PDB file of C-alpha atoms in Angstrom:
ATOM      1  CA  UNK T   1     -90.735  -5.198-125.646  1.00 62.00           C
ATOM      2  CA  UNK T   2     -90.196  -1.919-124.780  1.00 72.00           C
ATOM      3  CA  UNK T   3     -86.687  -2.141-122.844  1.00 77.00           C
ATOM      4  CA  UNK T   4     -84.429  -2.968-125.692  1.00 76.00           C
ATOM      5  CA  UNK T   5     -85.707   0.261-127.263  1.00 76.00           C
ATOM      6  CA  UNK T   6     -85.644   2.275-124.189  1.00 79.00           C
ATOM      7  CA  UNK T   7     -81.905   0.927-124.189  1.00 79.00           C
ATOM      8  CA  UNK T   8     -80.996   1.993-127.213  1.00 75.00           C
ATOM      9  CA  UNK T   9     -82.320   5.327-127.390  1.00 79.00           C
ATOM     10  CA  UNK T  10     -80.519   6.142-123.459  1.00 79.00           C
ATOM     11  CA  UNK T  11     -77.151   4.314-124.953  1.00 79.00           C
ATOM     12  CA  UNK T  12     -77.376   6.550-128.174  1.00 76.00           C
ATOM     13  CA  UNK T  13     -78.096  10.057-125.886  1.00 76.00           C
ATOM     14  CA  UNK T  14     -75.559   8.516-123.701  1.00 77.00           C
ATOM     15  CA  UNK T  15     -73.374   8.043-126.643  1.00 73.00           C
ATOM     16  CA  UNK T  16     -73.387  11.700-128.098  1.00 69.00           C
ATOM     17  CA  UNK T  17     -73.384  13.890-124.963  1.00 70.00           C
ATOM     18  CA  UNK T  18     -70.199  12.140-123.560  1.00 70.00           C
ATOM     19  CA  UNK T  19     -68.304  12.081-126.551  1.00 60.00           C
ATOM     20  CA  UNK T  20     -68.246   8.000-126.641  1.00 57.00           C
ATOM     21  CA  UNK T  21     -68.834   8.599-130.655  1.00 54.00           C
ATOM     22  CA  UNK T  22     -68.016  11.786-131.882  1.00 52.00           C
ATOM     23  CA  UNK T  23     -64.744  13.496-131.846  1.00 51.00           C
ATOM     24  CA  UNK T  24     -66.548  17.108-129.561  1.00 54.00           C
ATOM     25  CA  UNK T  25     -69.367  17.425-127.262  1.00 54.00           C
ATOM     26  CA  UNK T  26     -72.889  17.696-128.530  1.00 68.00           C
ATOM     27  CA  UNK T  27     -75.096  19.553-126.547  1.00 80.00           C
ATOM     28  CA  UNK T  28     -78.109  17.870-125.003  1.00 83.00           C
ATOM     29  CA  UNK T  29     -80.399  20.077-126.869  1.00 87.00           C
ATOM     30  CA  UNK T  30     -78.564  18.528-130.650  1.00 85.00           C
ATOM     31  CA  UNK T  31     -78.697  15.263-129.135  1.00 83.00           C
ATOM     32  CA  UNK T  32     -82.386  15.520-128.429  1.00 84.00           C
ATOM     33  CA  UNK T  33     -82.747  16.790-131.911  1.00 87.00           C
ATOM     34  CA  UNK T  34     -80.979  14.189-133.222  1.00 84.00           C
ATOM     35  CA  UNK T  35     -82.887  11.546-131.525  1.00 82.00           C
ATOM     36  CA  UNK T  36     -86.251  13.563-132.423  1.00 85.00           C
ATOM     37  CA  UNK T  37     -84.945  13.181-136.230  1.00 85.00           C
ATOM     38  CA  UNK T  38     -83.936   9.370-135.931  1.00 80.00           C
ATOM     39  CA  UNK T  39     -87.899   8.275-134.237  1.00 80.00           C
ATOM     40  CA  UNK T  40     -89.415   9.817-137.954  1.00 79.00           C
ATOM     41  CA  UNK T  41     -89.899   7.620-140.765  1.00 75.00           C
ATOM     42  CA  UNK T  42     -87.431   8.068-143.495  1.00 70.00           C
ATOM     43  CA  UNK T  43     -87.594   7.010-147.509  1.00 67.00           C
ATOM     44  CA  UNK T  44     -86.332   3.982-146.536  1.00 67.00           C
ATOM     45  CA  UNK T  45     -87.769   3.206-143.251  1.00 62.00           C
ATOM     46  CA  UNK T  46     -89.758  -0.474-142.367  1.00 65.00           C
ATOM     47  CA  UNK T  47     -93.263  -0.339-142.966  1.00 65.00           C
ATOM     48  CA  UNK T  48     -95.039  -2.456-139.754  1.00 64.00           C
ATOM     49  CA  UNK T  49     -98.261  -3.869-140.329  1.00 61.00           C
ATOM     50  CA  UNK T  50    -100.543  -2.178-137.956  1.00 65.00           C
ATOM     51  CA  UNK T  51    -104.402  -3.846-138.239  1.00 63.00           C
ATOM     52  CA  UNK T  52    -104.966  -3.260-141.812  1.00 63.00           C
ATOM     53  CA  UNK T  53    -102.849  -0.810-142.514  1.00 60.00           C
ATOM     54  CA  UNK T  54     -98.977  -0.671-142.882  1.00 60.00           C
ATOM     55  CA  UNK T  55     -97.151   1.904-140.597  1.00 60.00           C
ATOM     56  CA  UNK T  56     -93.543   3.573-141.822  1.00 57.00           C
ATOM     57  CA  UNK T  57     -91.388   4.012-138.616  1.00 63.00           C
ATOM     58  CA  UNK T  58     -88.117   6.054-137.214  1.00 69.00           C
ATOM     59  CA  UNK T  59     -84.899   3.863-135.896  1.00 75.00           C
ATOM     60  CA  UNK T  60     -86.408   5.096-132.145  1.00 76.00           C
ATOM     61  CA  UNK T  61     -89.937   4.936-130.684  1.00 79.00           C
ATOM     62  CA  UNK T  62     -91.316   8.464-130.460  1.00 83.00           C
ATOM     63  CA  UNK T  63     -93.142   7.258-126.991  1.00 85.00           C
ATOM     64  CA  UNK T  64     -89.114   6.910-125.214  1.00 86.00           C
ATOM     65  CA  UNK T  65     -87.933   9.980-127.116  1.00 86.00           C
ATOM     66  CA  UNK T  66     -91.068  11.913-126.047  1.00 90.00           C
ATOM     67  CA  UNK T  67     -89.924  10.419-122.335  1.00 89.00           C
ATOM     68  CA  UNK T  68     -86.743  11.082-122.450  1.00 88.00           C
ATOM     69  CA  UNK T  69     -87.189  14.833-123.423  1.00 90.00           C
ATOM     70  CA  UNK T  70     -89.381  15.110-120.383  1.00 92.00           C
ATOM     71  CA  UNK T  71     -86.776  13.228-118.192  1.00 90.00           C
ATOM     72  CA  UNK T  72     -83.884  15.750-119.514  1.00 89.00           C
ATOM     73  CA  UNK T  73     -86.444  18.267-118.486  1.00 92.00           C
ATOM     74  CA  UNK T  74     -86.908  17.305-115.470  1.00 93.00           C
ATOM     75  CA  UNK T  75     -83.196  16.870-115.053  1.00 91.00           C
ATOM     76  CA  UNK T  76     -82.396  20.600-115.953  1.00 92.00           C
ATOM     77  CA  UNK T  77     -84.913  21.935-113.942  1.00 94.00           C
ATOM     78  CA  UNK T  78     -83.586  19.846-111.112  1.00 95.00           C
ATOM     79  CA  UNK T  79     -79.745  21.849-111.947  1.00 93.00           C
ATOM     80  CA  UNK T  80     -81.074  24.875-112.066  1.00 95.00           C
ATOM     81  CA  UNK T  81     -82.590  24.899-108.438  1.00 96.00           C
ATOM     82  CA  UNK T  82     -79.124  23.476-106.922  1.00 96.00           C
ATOM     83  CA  UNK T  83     -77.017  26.093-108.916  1.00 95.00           C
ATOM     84  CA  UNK T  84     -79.237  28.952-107.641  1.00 96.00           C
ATOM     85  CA  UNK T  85     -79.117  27.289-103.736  1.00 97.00           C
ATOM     86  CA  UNK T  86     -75.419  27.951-104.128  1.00 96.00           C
ATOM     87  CA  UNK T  87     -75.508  31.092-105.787  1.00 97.00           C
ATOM     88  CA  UNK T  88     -77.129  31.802-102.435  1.00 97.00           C
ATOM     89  CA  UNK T  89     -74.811  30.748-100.239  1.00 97.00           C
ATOM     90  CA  UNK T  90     -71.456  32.435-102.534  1.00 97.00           C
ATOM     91  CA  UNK T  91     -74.034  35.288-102.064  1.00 98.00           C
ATOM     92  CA  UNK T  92     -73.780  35.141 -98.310  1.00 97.00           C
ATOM     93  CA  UNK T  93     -70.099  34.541 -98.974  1.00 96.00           C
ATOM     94  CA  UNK T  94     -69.631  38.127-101.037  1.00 97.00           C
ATOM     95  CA  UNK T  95     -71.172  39.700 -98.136  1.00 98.00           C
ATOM     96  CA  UNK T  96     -69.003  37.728 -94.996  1.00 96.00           C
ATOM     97  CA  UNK T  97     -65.805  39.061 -97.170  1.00 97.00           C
ATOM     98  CA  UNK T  98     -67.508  42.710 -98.147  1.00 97.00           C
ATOM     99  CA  UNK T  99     -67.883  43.603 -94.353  1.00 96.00           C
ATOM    100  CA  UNK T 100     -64.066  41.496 -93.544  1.00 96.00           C
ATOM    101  CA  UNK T 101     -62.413  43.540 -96.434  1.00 96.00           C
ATOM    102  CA  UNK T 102     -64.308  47.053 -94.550  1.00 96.00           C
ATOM    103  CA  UNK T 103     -62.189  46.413 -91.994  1.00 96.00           C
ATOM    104  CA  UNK T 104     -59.224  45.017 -93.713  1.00 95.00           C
ATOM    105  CA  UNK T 105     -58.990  47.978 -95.288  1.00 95.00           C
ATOM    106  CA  UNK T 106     -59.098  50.173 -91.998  1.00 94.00           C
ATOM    107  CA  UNK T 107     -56.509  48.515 -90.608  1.00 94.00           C
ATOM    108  CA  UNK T 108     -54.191  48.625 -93.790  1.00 93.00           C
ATOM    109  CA  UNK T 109     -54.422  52.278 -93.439  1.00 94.00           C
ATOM    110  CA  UNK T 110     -54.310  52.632 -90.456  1.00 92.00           C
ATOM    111  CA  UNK T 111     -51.017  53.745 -88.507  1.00 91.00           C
ATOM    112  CA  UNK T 112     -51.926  53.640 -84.629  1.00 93.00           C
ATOM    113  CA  UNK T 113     -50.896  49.848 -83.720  1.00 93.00           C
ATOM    114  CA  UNK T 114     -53.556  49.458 -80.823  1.00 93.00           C
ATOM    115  CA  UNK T 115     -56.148  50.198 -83.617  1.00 93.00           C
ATOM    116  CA  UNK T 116     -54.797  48.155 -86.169  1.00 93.00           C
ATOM    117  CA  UNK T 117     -54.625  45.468 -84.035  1.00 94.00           C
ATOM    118  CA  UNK T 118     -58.230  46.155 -83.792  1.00 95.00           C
ATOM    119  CA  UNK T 119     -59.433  46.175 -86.937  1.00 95.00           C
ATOM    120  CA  UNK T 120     -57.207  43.315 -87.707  1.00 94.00           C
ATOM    121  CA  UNK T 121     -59.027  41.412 -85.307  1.00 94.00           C
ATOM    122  CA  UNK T 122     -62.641  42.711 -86.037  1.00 94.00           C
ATOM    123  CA  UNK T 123     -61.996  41.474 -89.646  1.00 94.00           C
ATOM    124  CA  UNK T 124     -60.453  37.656 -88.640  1.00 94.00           C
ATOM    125  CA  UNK T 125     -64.512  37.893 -86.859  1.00 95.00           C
ATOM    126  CA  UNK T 126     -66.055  37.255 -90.387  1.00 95.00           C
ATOM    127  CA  UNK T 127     -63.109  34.560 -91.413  1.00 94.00           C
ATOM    128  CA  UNK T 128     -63.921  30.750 -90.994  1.00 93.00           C
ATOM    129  CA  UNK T 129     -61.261  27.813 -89.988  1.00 88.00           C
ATOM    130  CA  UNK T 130     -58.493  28.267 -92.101  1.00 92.00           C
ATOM    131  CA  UNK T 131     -58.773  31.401 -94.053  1.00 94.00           C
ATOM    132  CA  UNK T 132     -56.689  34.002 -93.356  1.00 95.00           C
ATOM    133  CA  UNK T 133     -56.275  38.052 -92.861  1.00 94.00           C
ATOM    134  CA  UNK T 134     -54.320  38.443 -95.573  1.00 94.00           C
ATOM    135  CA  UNK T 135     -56.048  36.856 -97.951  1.00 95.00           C
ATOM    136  CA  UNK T 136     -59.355  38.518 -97.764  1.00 94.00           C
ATOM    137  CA  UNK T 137     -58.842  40.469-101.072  1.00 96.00           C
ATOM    138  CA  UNK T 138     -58.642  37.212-102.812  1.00 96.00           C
ATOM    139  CA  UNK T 139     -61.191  35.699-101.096  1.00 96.00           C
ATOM    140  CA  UNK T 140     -64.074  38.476-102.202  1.00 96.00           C
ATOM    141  CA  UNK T 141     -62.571  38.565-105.763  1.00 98.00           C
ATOM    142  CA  UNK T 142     -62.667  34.398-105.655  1.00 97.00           C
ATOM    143  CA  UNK T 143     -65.973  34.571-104.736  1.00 97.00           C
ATOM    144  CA  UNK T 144     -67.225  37.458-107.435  1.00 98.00           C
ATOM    145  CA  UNK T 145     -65.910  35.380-110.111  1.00 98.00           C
ATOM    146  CA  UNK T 146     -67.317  32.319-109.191  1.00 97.00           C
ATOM    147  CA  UNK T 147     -70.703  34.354-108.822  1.00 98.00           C
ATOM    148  CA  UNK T 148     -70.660  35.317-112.061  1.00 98.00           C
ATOM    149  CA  UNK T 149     -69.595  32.100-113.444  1.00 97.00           C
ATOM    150  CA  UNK T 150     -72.871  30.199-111.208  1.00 96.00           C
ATOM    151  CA  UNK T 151     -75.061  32.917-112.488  1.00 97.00           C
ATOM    152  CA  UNK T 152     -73.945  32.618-116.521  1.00 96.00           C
ATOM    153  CA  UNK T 153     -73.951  28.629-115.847  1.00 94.00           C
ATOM    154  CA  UNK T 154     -77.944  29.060-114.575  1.00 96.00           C
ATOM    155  CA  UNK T 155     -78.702  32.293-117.409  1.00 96.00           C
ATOM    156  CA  UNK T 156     -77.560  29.417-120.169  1.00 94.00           C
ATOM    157  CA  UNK T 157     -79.397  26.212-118.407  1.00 93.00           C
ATOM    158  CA  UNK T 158     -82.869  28.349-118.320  1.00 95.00           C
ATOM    159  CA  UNK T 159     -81.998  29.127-122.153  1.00 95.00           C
ATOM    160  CA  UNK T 160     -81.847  24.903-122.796  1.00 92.00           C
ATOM    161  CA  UNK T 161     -84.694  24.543-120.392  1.00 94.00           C
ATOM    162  CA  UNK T 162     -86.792  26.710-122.787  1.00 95.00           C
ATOM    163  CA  UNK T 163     -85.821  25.157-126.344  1.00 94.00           C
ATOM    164  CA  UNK T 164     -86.084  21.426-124.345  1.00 92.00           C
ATOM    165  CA  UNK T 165     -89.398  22.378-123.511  1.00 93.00           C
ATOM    166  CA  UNK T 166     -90.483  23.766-127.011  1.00 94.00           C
ATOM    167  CA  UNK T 167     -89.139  20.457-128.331  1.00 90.00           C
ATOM    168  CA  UNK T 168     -92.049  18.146-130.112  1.00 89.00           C
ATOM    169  CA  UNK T 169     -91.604  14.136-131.655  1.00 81.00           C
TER     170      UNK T 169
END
């Protein structure tokens, strides 16, 4: 009984957030709305005889809305914790390329050879396989950027978690 409905209600979310329908992207949060709207009763909804009384009902079942907002829940909660583990690791990443680019720097400046050499060499210390001295610069800055790009990705995910959360059928 229930899995036609469950069905249609994942194949209609399905349907919005990839675009399948509409022309742009609806965010999860609008498509939960949307669905929230479509499981009330509207002016010209079917009435279902329920004992002795007769029932008005939405296009979806409120139970497999109310389940599926807890599943998308669940499912954002689940995104934030693997964004933050890598913000974690590009964390340990800033640093590697902070104390490489100490040293990068040193021996840019520096004019003795022997020591240059050196620092050159202390420096390749915090590079992995197939990075490279000269590239350490970009590396940091690469990593920054992607930083701040993980950490505005998990600020706007805890912002959906929240509304998601507040959301009632």
């Amino acid at each position: 009984m229930y899995e036609g409905q469950i069905i249609r209600v994942a194949d209609e979310f399905d349907a919005i957030t990839s675009k399948r329908q509409y022309k742009t992207h609806i965010g999860v949060v609008d498509t939960l709305k949307i669905l929230i709207q479509n499981s009330k009763p509207g002016p010209k909804s079917k009435k279902i005889k329920k004992g002795f009384f007769k029932i008005a009902v939405g296009k979806n079942n409120k139970k497999i809305v109310e389940k599926l907002i807890e599943i998308v829940a669940e499912d954002t909660e689940y995104e934030i914790y693997i964004k933050a583990k890598h913000l974690e690791h590009i964390k340990n990443e800033i640093k590697r390329y902070t104390d490489a680019i100490k040293y990068y720097n040193k021996a840019e400046k520096e004019k003795k050879e022997s020591k240059k050499e050196y620092y050159t060499e202390y420096a390749k210390g915090y590079l992995i396989r197939d990075e490279e001295f000269e590239q350490i610069p970009t590396y940091l800055e690469d990593a920054e950027q992607t930083y701040k790009k993980r950490q505005e990705e998990i600020d706007n995910l805890r912002q959906e978690y929240k509304i998601i959360k507040k959301l009632k059928v």
